[in-house]
CSV table of C-alpha atoms and ligand atoms in Angstrom, one decimal:
chain,number,residue,atom,x,y,z
A,29,UNK,CA,67.6,7.9,233.1
A,30,UNK,CA,67.0,11.1,235.1
A,31,UNK,CA,69.4,13.4,233.2
A,32,UNK,CA,68.7,17.0,233.7
A,33,UNK,CA,66.6,18.4,230.8
A,34,UNK,CA,66.6,22.0,229.7
A,35,UNK,CA,63.5,23.9,230.8
A,36,UNK,CA,61.8,27.1,229.7
A,37,UNK,CA,62.9,29.9,231.9
A,38,UNK,CA,59.3,30.7,232.9
A,39,UNK,CA,55.8,29.9,232.0
A,40,UNK,CA,55.9,32.7,229.4
A,41,UNK,CA,58.7,30.8,227.7
A,42,UNK,CA,56.4,27.9,227.1
A,43,UNK,CA,53.5,30.0,226.0
A,44,UNK,CA,55.7,32.0,223.6
A,45,UNK,CA,57.1,28.9,221.9
A,46,UNK,CA,53.7,27.1,221.8
A,47,UNK,CA,51.9,30.2,220.5
A,48,UNK,CA,54.8,30.7,218.0
A,49,UNK,CA,54.1,27.2,216.8
A,50,UNK,CA,50.4,27.6,216.7
A,51,UNK,CA,50.2,31.0,215.1
A,52,UNK,CA,51.3,30.9,211.5
A,53,UNK,CA,50.1,30.3,208.0
A,54,UNK,CA,47.3,28.1,209.4
A,55,UNK,CA,45.6,31.1,210.8
A,56,UNK,CA,46.3,33.7,208.1
A,57,UNK,CA,46.6,31.7,204.9
A,58,UNK,CA,44.8,28.4,205.5
A,59,UNK,CA,41.8,29.4,207.6
A,60,UNK,CA,40.5,32.0,205.2
A,61,UNK,CA,40.9,29.9,202.1
A,62,UNK,CA,39.1,26.8,203.5
A,63,UNK,CA,36.4,29.0,205.0
A,64,UNK,CA,36.0,30.4,201.4
A,65,UNK,CA,35.9,26.9,199.9
A,66,UNK,CA,33.4,25.6,202.4
A,67,UNK,CA,30.7,28.2,202.4
A,68,UNK,CA,31.6,30.6,205.2
A,69,UNK,CA,29.8,30.9,208.5
A,70,UNK,CA,28.6,27.4,208.9
A,71,UNK,CA,32.2,26.1,208.5
A,72,UNK,CA,33.4,28.7,211.0
A,73,UNK,CA,30.8,27.6,213.6
A,74,UNK,CA,31.8,23.9,213.2
A,75,UNK,CA,35.4,24.8,213.5
A,76,UNK,CA,34.8,26.8,216.7
A,77,UNK,CA,32.9,23.9,218.2
A,78,UNK,CA,35.7,21.5,217.2
A,79,UNK,CA,38.3,23.8,218.8
A,80,UNK,CA,36.4,24.1,222.1
A,81,UNK,CA,35.2,20.6,222.7
A,82,UNK,CA,38.0,18.6,221.0
A,83,UNK,CA,40.9,20.9,220.4
A,84,UNK,CA,41.3,22.3,223.9
A,85,UNK,CA,40.8,19.1,225.9
A,86,UNK,CA,43.2,17.1,223.6
A,87,UNK,CA,45.7,19.9,223.6
A,88,UNK,CA,45.8,19.8,227.4
A,89,UNK,CA,46.3,16.0,227.2
A,90,UNK,CA,49.1,16.3,224.6
A,91,UNK,CA,51.0,18.8,226.6
A,92,UNK,CA,50.6,16.7,229.7
A,93,UNK,CA,52.1,13.6,228.1
A,94,UNK,CA,55.1,15.8,227.1
A,95,UNK,CA,55.6,17.4,230.5
A,96,UNK,CA,55.2,14.1,232.4
A,97,UNK,CA,57.7,12.2,230.3
A,98,UNK,CA,60.1,15.0,229.2
A,99,UNK,CA,60.6,13.1,226.0
A,100,UNK,CA,60.0,13.4,222.3
A,101,UNK,CA,56.8,11.8,221.0
A,102,UNK,CA,58.2,8.3,220.5
A,103,UNK,CA,60.2,8.3,223.7
A,104,UNK,CA,57.2,9.6,225.6
A,105,UNK,CA,54.9,6.8,224.6
A,106,UNK,CA,57.6,4.2,225.1
A,107,UNK,CA,58.2,5.4,228.6
A,108,UNK,CA,54.5,5.4,229.6
A,109,UNK,CA,53.3,2.3,227.9
A,110,UNK,CA,56.2,0.0,227.1
A,111,UNK,CA,54.4,-1.4,224.1
A,112,UNK,CA,55.3,-1.1,220.4
A,113,UNK,CA,51.9,0.0,219.4
A,114,UNK,CA,52.0,3.3,221.3
A,115,UNK,CA,55.6,4.0,220.2
A,116,UNK,CA,54.2,3.6,216.7
A,117,UNK,CA,51.7,6.4,217.4
A,118,UNK,CA,54.7,8.6,218.2
A,119,UNK,CA,56.3,7.6,214.9
A,120,UNK,CA,53.2,8.5,213.1
A,121,UNK,CA,53.6,12.0,214.5
A,122,UNK,CA,57.2,12.2,213.1
A,123,UNK,CA,55.8,11.1,209.7
A,124,UNK,CA,53.2,13.8,209.9
A,125,UNK,CA,55.9,16.3,210.7
A,126,UNK,CA,57.7,15.4,207.5
A,127,UNK,CA,54.6,15.7,205.4
A,128,UNK,CA,53.3,19.0,206.9
A,129,UNK,CA,56.6,20.8,206.8
A,130,UNK,CA,57.1,19.7,203.1
A,131,UNK,CA,54.2,21.7,201.8
A,132,UNK,CA,54.0,24.3,204.6
A,133,UNK,CA,57.4,25.5,203.6
A,134,UNK,CA,56.2,25.9,200.0
A,135,UNK,CA,53.6,28.3,201.1
A,136,UNK,CA,56.0,30.0,203.5
A,137,UNK,CA,58.2,30.5,200.4
A,138,UNK,CA,55.3,32.5,198.8
A,139,UNK,CA,55.2,34.8,201.8
A,140,UNK,CA,58.9,35.2,201.6
A,141,UNK,CA,58.7,35.9,197.9
A,142,UNK,CA,56.0,38.4,198.5
A,143,UNK,CA,58.3,40.5,200.7
A,144,UNK,CA,60.2,41.2,197.4
A,145,UNK,CA,57.1,41.8,195.5
A,146,UNK,CA,56.0,44.3,198.1
A,147,UNK,CA,59.4,46.0,197.9
A,148,UNK,CA,59.2,46.4,194.1
A,149,UNK,CA,55.8,48.0,194.5
A,150,UNK,CA,54.4,45.5,191.9
A,151,UNK,CA,51.0,45.5,193.6
A,152,UNK,CA,50.4,49.2,192.9
A,153,UNK,CA,50.6,48.7,189.1
A,154,UNK,CA,47.4,46.7,189.1
A,155,UNK,CA,44.4,48.5,187.6
A,156,UNK,CA,41.9,45.7,188.2
A,157,UNK,CA,41.6,43.7,191.4
A,158,UNK,CA,41.7,40.4,189.4
A,159,UNK,CA,45.2,41.3,188.3
A,160,UNK,CA,46.6,40.4,191.7
A,161,UNK,CA,45.3,36.9,191.2
A,162,UNK,CA,46.9,36.7,187.7
A,163,UNK,CA,50.1,37.9,189.1
A,164,UNK,CA,50.0,35.2,191.8
A,165,UNK,CA,49.4,32.6,189.1
A,166,UNK,CA,52.3,33.9,187.1
A,167,UNK,CA,54.7,33.7,190.1
A,168,UNK,CA,53.7,30.3,191.3
A,169,UNK,CA,53.6,29.1,187.7
A,170,UNK,CA,57.3,29.9,187.5
A,171,UNK,CA,59.2,26.8,188.7
A,172,UNK,CA,62.3,28.8,189.6
A,173,UNK,CA,60.4,31.3,191.7
A,174,UNK,CA,58.4,28.7,193.6
A,175,UNK,CA,61.3,26.3,194.2
A,176,UNK,CA,63.7,29.1,194.9
A,177,UNK,CA,61.8,30.7,197.7
A,178,UNK,CA,60.8,27.3,199.0
A,179,UNK,CA,64.5,26.4,199.3
A,180,UNK,CA,65.3,29.7,200.8
A,181,UNK,CA,62.7,29.3,203.5
A,182,UNK,CA,63.9,25.8,204.3
A,183,UNK,CA,67.4,27.0,204.6
A,184,UNK,CA,66.3,29.8,207.0
A,185,UNK,CA,64.3,27.2,209.1
A,186,UNK,CA,67.2,24.8,209.1
A,187,UNK,CA,69.6,27.6,210.1
A,188,UNK,CA,67.5,28.5,213.1
A,189,UNK,CA,67.1,24.9,214.3
A,190,UNK,CA,70.8,24.2,213.5
A,191,UNK,CA,72.1,27.1,215.5
A,192,UNK,CA,69.8,26.2,218.3
A,193,UNK,CA,68.6,29.8,218.5
A,194,UNK,CA,64.9,29.0,218.8
A,195,UNK,CA,64.8,30.7,222.2
A,196,UNK,CA,66.1,33.9,220.6
A,197,UNK,CA,63.6,33.7,217.9
A,198,UNK,CA,60.8,33.1,220.4
A,199,UNK,CA,61.9,36.0,222.5
A,200,UNK,CA,62.0,38.1,219.4
A,201,UNK,CA,58.5,37.0,218.4
A,202,UNK,CA,57.3,38.4,221.8
A,203,UNK,CA,57.7,41.8,220.2
A,204,UNK,CA,57.0,40.9,216.6
A,205,UNK,CA,53.8,38.9,217.0
A,206,UNK,CA,51.9,41.7,218.7
A,207,UNK,CA,52.9,43.9,215.8
A,208,UNK,CA,51.5,41.3,213.4
A,209,UNK,CA,48.3,41.2,215.5
A,210,UNK,CA,48.1,45.0,215.2
A,211,UNK,CA,48.6,44.9,211.4
A,212,UNK,CA,45.8,42.3,211.1
A,213,UNK,CA,43.5,44.5,213.2
A,214,UNK,CA,44.3,47.4,210.9
A,215,UNK,CA,43.6,45.2,207.8
A,216,UNK,CA,40.4,44.1,209.4
A,217,UNK,CA,39.3,47.7,209.9
A,218,UNK,CA,40.3,48.6,206.4
A,219,UNK,CA,38.2,45.6,205.1
A,220,UNK,CA,35.2,46.5,207.2
A,221,UNK,CA,35.2,50.1,206.0
A,222,UNK,CA,35.5,49.2,202.3
A,223,UNK,CA,32.3,50.0,200.4
A,224,UNK,CA,30.4,46.7,199.9
A,225,UNK,CA,32.0,44.9,202.8
A,226,UNK,CA,28.6,43.9,204.2
A,227,UNK,CA,28.4,41.0,201.8
A,228,UNK,CA,31.6,39.7,203.3
A,229,UNK,CA,30.3,40.2,206.8
A,230,UNK,CA,27.2,38.2,206.2
A,231,UNK,CA,29.3,35.5,204.5
A,232,UNK,CA,31.1,34.9,207.7
A,233,UNK,CA,28.1,35.5,210.1
A,234,UNK,CA,25.1,34.0,208.4
A,235,UNK,CA,25.5,30.2,208.2
A,236,UNK,CA,24.2,28.4,205.2
A,237,UNK,CA,23.8,24.9,206.5
A,238,UNK,CA,22.9,23.5,203.1
A,239,UNK,CA,26.5,23.5,202.1
A,240,UNK,CA,27.6,21.3,205.1
A,241,UNK,CA,28.2,17.6,204.8
A,242,UNK,CA,30.4,15.0,206.6
A,243,UNK,CA,33.4,16.2,204.7
A,244,UNK,CA,32.9,19.8,206.0
A,245,UNK,CA,33.1,18.5,209.6
A,246,UNK,CA,36.3,16.6,208.8
A,247,UNK,CA,37.9,19.7,207.3
A,248,UNK,CA,36.8,21.8,210.3
A,249,UNK,CA,38.2,19.3,212.7
A,250,UNK,CA,41.4,19.0,210.7
A,251,UNK,CA,41.8,22.8,210.7
A,252,UNK,CA,41.3,22.9,214.5
A,253,UNK,CA,44.2,20.4,214.9
A,254,UNK,CA,46.4,22.0,212.3
A,255,UNK,CA,46.1,25.6,213.6
A,256,UNK,CA,46.8,24.5,217.2
A,257,UNK,CA,49.8,22.4,216.0
A,258,UNK,CA,48.4,19.4,217.7
A,259,UNK,CA,48.0,15.7,217.0
A,260,UNK,CA,51.5,14.9,215.9
A,261,UNK,CA,53.6,15.7,219.0
A,262,UNK,CA,54.8,19.2,218.4
A,263,UNK,CA,53.0,20.5,221.5
A,264,UNK,CA,54.0,17.3,223.3
A,265,UNK,CA,57.7,18.2,222.5
A,266,UNK,CA,57.3,21.8,223.7
A,267,UNK,CA,55.4,20.5,226.8
A,268,UNK,CA,58.4,18.3,227.6
A,269,UNK,CA,60.3,21.5,228.4
A,270,UNK,CA,57.6,22.8,230.7
A,271,UNK,CA,57.9,23.0,234.4
A,272,UNK,CA,55.6,21.3,236.8
A,273,UNK,CA,55.1,24.6,238.6
A,274,UNK,CA,53.1,25.9,235.6
A,275,UNK,CA,49.4,25.2,234.9
A,276,UNK,CA,48.8,23.3,231.7
A,277,UNK,CA,45.1,24.0,231.5
A,278,UNK,CA,45.6,27.7,231.7
A,279,UNK,CA,48.5,27.7,229.2
A,280,UNK,CA,46.5,25.6,226.8
A,281,UNK,CA,43.5,27.9,227.1
A,282,UNK,CA,45.6,31.0,226.5
A,283,UNK,CA,47.1,29.5,223.3
A,284,UNK,CA,43.7,28.4,222.0
A,285,UNK,CA,42.1,31.8,222.6
A,286,UNK,CA,45.0,33.7,221.0
A,287,UNK,CA,45.2,31.3,218.0
A,288,UNK,CA,41.5,31.3,217.4
A,289,UNK,CA,41.2,35.1,217.6
A,290,UNK,CA,44.0,35.6,215.1
A,291,UNK,CA,42.3,33.3,212.6
A,292,UNK,CA,38.9,35.1,213.1
A,293,UNK,CA,40.5,38.5,212.6
A,294,UNK,CA,42.3,37.3,209.5
A,295,UNK,CA,39.1,35.8,208.2
A,296,UNK,CA,37.2,39.1,208.7
A,297,UNK,CA,39.9,41.1,207.0
A,298,UNK,CA,40.0,38.8,204.0
A,299,UNK,CA,36.3,38.2,203.4
A,300,UNK,CA,35.2,41.9,203.8
A,301,UNK,CA,37.9,42.7,201.2
A,302,UNK,CA,37.1,39.7,198.9
A,303,UNK,CA,33.5,40.7,198.6
A,304,UNK,CA,34.1,44.5,198.5
A,305,UNK,CA,36.5,44.1,195.6
A,306,UNK,CA,34.4,41.5,193.8
A,307,UNK,CA,37.0,38.7,194.1
A,308,UNK,CA,36.3,35.0,194.3
A,309,UNK,CA,36.1,33.6,197.9
A,310,UNK,CA,36.6,30.1,196.5
A,311,UNK,CA,40.1,30.9,195.1
A,312,UNK,CA,41.8,28.2,197.1
A,313,UNK,CA,45.4,28.3,198.5
A,314,UNK,CA,46.1,31.6,196.6
A,315,UNK,CA,43.2,33.5,198.3
A,316,UNK,CA,45.2,35.8,200.6
A,317,UNK,CA,47.7,36.5,197.8
A,318,UNK,CA,44.9,37.4,195.4
A,319,UNK,CA,43.3,39.7,198.0
A,320,UNK,CA,45.8,41.4,200.2
A,321,UNK,CA,47.7,43.2,197.4
A,322,UNK,CA,44.4,44.8,196.4
A,323,UNK,CA,43.8,45.9,199.9
A,324,UNK,CA,47.3,47.4,200.3
A,325,UNK,CA,46.6,49.6,197.3
A,326,UNK,CA,43.5,50.9,199.0
A,327,UNK,CA,45.2,52.1,202.2
A,328,UNK,CA,47.4,55.1,203.1
A,329,UNK,CA,51.0,53.9,203.6
A,330,UNK,CA,50.1,50.7,201.8
A,331,UNK,CA,53.5,50.3,200.4
A,332,UNK,CA,55.4,50.2,203.7
A,333,UNK,CA,52.5,48.3,205.3
A,334,UNK,CA,52.7,45.5,202.7
A,335,UNK,CA,56.4,45.1,203.2
A,336,UNK,CA,56.0,44.8,207.0
A,337,UNK,CA,53.1,42.5,206.6
A,338,UNK,CA,54.9,39.9,204.5
A,339,UNK,CA,58.0,40.1,206.7
A,340,UNK,CA,55.9,39.4,209.8
A,341,UNK,CA,54.0,36.6,208.1
A,342,UNK,CA,57.2,35.0,207.1
A,343,UNK,CA,58.5,35.2,210.7
A,344,UNK,CA,55.2,33.7,211.9
A,345,UNK,CA,55.7,30.9,209.5
A,346,UNK,CA,59.3,30.3,210.7
A,347,UNK,CA,58.3,30.0,214.3
A,348,UNK,CA,55.8,27.3,213.2
A,349,UNK,CA,58.2,25.6,210.8
A,350,UNK,CA,60.9,25.2,213.5
A,351,UNK,CA,58.4,23.4,215.7
A,352,UNK,CA,57.8,20.9,212.9
A,353,UNK,CA,61.5,20.4,212.2
A,354,UNK,CA,62.3,20.3,215.9
A,355,UNK,CA,60.0,17.3,216.4
A,356,UNK,CA,61.8,15.4,213.7
A,357,UNK,CA,65.2,16.4,215.0
A,358,UNK,CA,64.4,15.7,218.7
A,359,UNK,CA,63.4,12.2,217.8
A,360,UNK,CA,66.5,11.4,215.9
A,361,UNK,CA,68.8,13.0,218.5
A,362,UNK,CA,67.1,11.4,221.5
A,363,UNK,CA,66.1,8.0,220.3
A,364,UNK,CA,68.5,7.3,217.5
A,365,UNK,CA,71.5,9.2,219.0
A,366,UNK,CA,72.1,11.3,215.9
A,367,UNK,CA,74.2,14.4,216.1
A,368,UNK,CA,71.9,17.4,216.1
A,369,UNK,CA,73.6,19.2,213.2
A,370,UNK,CA,73.6,16.1,211.1
A,371,UNK,CA,70.0,15.4,211.8
A,372,UNK,CA,69.0,19.0,210.9
A,373,UNK,CA,70.8,18.9,207.5
A,374,UNK,CA,69.7,15.5,206.5
A,375,UNK,CA,66.1,15.8,207.4
A,376,UNK,CA,65.8,19.3,206.3
A,377,UNK,CA,67.0,18.2,202.9
A,378,UNK,CA,64.6,15.2,202.9
A,379,UNK,CA,61.7,17.5,203.7
A,380,UNK,CA,62.8,19.7,200.8
A,381,UNK,CA,62.8,16.8,198.4
A,382,UNK,CA,59.4,15.6,199.6
A,383,UNK,CA,58.1,19.1,199.1
A,384,UNK,CA,59.1,19.4,195.4
A,385,UNK,CA,56.0,17.7,193.9
A,386,UNK,CA,53.9,20.0,196.1
A,387,UNK,CA,55.7,23.1,194.7
A,388,UNK,CA,55.2,21.6,191.2
A,389,UNK,CA,51.5,21.2,191.7
A,390,UNK,CA,51.1,24.9,190.8
A,391,UNK,CA,52.9,24.5,187.5
A,392,UNK,CA,54.5,21.4,185.9
A,393,UNK,CA,52.4,18.9,187.8
A,394,UNK,CA,49.1,20.8,187.9
A,395,UNK,CA,47.4,18.0,185.9
A,396,UNK,CA,48.6,15.2,188.2
A,397,UNK,CA,45.9,14.1,190.6
A,398,UNK,CA,45.6,11.6,193.4
A,399,UNK,CA,42.0,10.9,194.6
A,400,UNK,CA,40.9,14.0,192.7
A,401,UNK,CA,43.4,16.2,194.5
A,402,UNK,CA,46.6,17.7,193.2
A,403,UNK,CA,49.8,16.6,195.1
A,404,UNK,CA,49.8,19.6,197.3
A,405,UNK,CA,46.2,19.2,198.4
A,406,UNK,CA,46.7,15.5,198.8
A,407,UNK,CA,49.6,16.0,201.2
A,408,UNK,CA,47.6,18.5,203.2
A,409,UNK,CA,44.6,16.2,203.2
A,410,UNK,CA,46.5,13.2,204.5
A,411,UNK,CA,48.3,15.2,207.2
A,412,UNK,CA,45.7,17.6,208.4
A,413,UNK,CA,42.5,15.6,208.0
A,414,UNK,CA,43.7,12.0,208.6
A,415,UNK,CA,47.0,11.9,210.5
A,416,UNK,CA,46.4,14.7,213.0
A,417,UNK,CA,42.9,13.7,214.0
A,418,UNK,CA,44.0,10.1,214.2
A,419,UNK,CA,46.9,11.2,216.4
A,420,UNK,CA,44.4,13.1,218.6
A,421,UNK,CA,42.1,10.2,218.8
A,422,UNK,CA,44.9,7.8,219.9
A,423,UNK,CA,46.3,10.3,222.4
A,424,UNK,CA,42.8,10.7,224.0
A,425,UNK,CA,42.4,6.9,224.1
A,426,UNK,CA,45.8,6.6,225.7
A,427,UNK,CA,45.0,9.2,228.3
A,428,UNK,CA,41.5,8.0,229.0
A,429,UNK,CA,42.1,4.2,229.1
A,430,UNK,CA,45.8,3.2,229.1
A,431,UNK,CA,47.7,5.6,231.3
A,432,UNK,CA,45.4,5.3,234.3
A,433,UNK,CA,43.2,8.2,235.3
A,434,UNK,CA,44.6,8.6,238.8
A,435,UNK,CA,48.1,9.1,237.4
A,436,UNK,CA,46.8,11.4,234.8
A,437,UNK,CA,45.1,13.6,237.3
A,438,UNK,CA,48.0,13.6,239.6
A,439,UNK,CA,50.3,14.9,236.8
A,440,UNK,CA,47.7,17.4,235.6
A,441,UNK,CA,47.3,18.9,239.1
A,442,UNK,CA,50.9,20.0,239.2
A,443,UNK,CA,50.8,23.8,238.7
A,444,UNK,CA,47.0,23.7,238.5
A,445,UNK,CA,46.2,23.2,242.2
A,446,UNK,CA,44.0,26.2,242.3
A,447,UNK,CA,41.9,24.9,239.4
A,448,UNK,CA,41.5,21.5,241.1
A,449,UNK,CA,40.5,23.1,244.4
A,450,UNK,CA,38.2,25.7,243.2
A,451,UNK,CA,36.6,24.2,240.1
A,452,UNK,CA,36.6,20.4,240.5
A,453,UNK,CA,33.7,20.3,238.1
A,454,UNK,CA,35.9,21.6,235.2
A,455,UNK,CA,38.4,18.8,235.9
A,456,UNK,CA,35.5,16.3,235.7
A,457,UNK,CA,34.4,17.8,232.4
A,458,UNK,CA,37.9,17.5,231.0
A,459,UNK,CA,37.9,13.8,232.0
A,460,UNK,CA,34.6,13.2,230.2
A,461,UNK,CA,35.7,15.1,227.1
A,462,UNK,CA,39.0,13.3,226.8
A,463,UNK,CA,37.6,9.8,227.7
A,464,UNK,CA,34.3,9.8,225.8
A,465,UNK,CA,33.6,12.8,223.8
A,466,UNK,CA,36.9,13.3,221.9
A,467,UNK,CA,37.5,9.7,220.9
A,468,UNK,CA,33.9,9.0,219.9
A,469,UNK,CA,33.6,12.2,217.9
A,470,UNK,CA,36.9,12.0,216.1
A,471,UNK,CA,36.3,8.3,215.4
A,472,UNK,CA,32.9,9.0,213.8
A,473,UNK,CA,34.1,11.9,211.7
A,474,UNK,CA,37.1,9.8,210.4
A,475,UNK,CA,34.8,6.8,209.7
A,476,UNK,CA,32.3,8.9,208.0
A,477,UNK,CA,34.9,10.5,205.8
A,478,UNK,CA,36.2,7.2,204.6
A,479,UNK,CA,32.8,6.1,203.6
A,480,UNK,CA,32.8,3.1,205.9
A,481,UNK,CA,29.9,4.5,207.8
A,482,UNK,CA,27.9,4.9,204.6
A,483,UNK,CA,28.6,1.3,203.7
A,484,UNK,CA,27.5,0.0,207.1
A,485,UNK,CA,24.3,2.0,207.1
A,486,UNK,CA,23.4,0.8,203.6
A,487,UNK,CA,23.9,-2.8,204.8
A,488,UNK,CA,21.3,-2.3,207.5
A,489,UNK,CA,18.8,-0.4,205.3
B,529,LIG,N1,50.0,25.6,213.6
B,529,LIG,C1,50.8,26.1,212.6
B,529,LIG,C2,50.0,27.1,211.8
B,529,LIG,O1,48.9,27.3,212.1
B,529,LIG,C3,51.4,25.0,211.7
B,529,LIG,C4,52.1,24.0,212.5
B,529,LIG,C5,53.2,24.1,213.2
B,529,LIG,C6,51.6,22.7,212.7
B,529,LIG,N2,53.5,22.9,213.9
B,529,LIG,C7,52.5,22.0,213.6
B,529,LIG,C8,50.5,22.0,212.3
B,529,LIG,C9,52.3,20.7,214.0
B,529,LIG,C10,50.3,20.7,212.7
B,529,LIG,C11,51.2,20.1,213.6
B,529,LIG,O2,50.5,27.7,210.9
């Protein structure tokens, strides 16, 4: 079973693909809106802590499983453990891939649709900031608009995975993503210089701990996983193409720092603008679509700028979406011996069908609720806040207790010899985090959120 597997041409190949997966709507769309819904600075601080102490160590572990086994998530666990249980953990990742892509592509469809809105110059006809929100409501309220662009985005994503041109896209994003970064910096500067932006600044800098509860911690943890594309095997799959000459800890650190900075920059750009224009920080999934059009009208060259922005946002969403579809495809190709093309078409279509109720949550099905959430939020909750942390929990248990620490360290050392020689303490830290800290923390947060902990405590009271 030692067939030659394709590998990234260089370390930068892996970083580009992994960063392409990580950087996407999670940073620019989701981060600002959940910060807005959860009271600002306190949420950001918890998210940063989750990223540093859980996200980074588990990300290292996830990439390591991929590089060692050179398999898809299911194959990887099968190879290392030989038990059905751990293969099921891989399958849970495939399931999470279906769920996430199904609603992710709906939102990516909005970004795609907004390219056309930007072209028509629609934003510049608004006389009141709140009209941007009304316009968003009108667009997403239109079933044809929302399903149409959702379908178009799925077709684009399937086209890329189908043609196997990911590498081309990733090379291209080497040029495009720095431009997106630059645009975000400009938006941030525009936001900060708007009169009245101080309120936004204090919203993201001055924590109000009274709004924090167990649920907040779960959402922050889920966001840390979501934005780093971890917990379901996407990073594992990309790691499976990585060479043993390259350092996993340093790659993982670079991805984490890059991804987190982009989220923070987007957050500053949005909240300075939200408060300066008197909009509602608690607007939910529409937040950036309510806010950015207003900002574009307030900047020189806003027309061109807005077109570029939504094009780049759509491309960032594509490089993330292909990583989700790729996990599903790789599994059916490697483990079930499907033909690649057939797998892409069938599962792309299934993802589209699963996503339809999410798209309808903004119009026809807006009154339909499961556990107090509309279908779209429900799918996001299950995937981001349950399946991904659970995947991370199980991966850290696997690394800490099942795989064998000596084997783990031997594999991790490949490409990271310098780190092992010079900073043995960091390696020790990582062991402690992956073995004790991550599993215990994630477990408690998940337990708390399901209310089981409350019940137990009340029994002993
Ligand atoms: N991280 C991406 C974003 O922030 C979304 C994403 C891509 C993802 N692949 C994933 C999320 C795998 C969870 C798991 O937009």
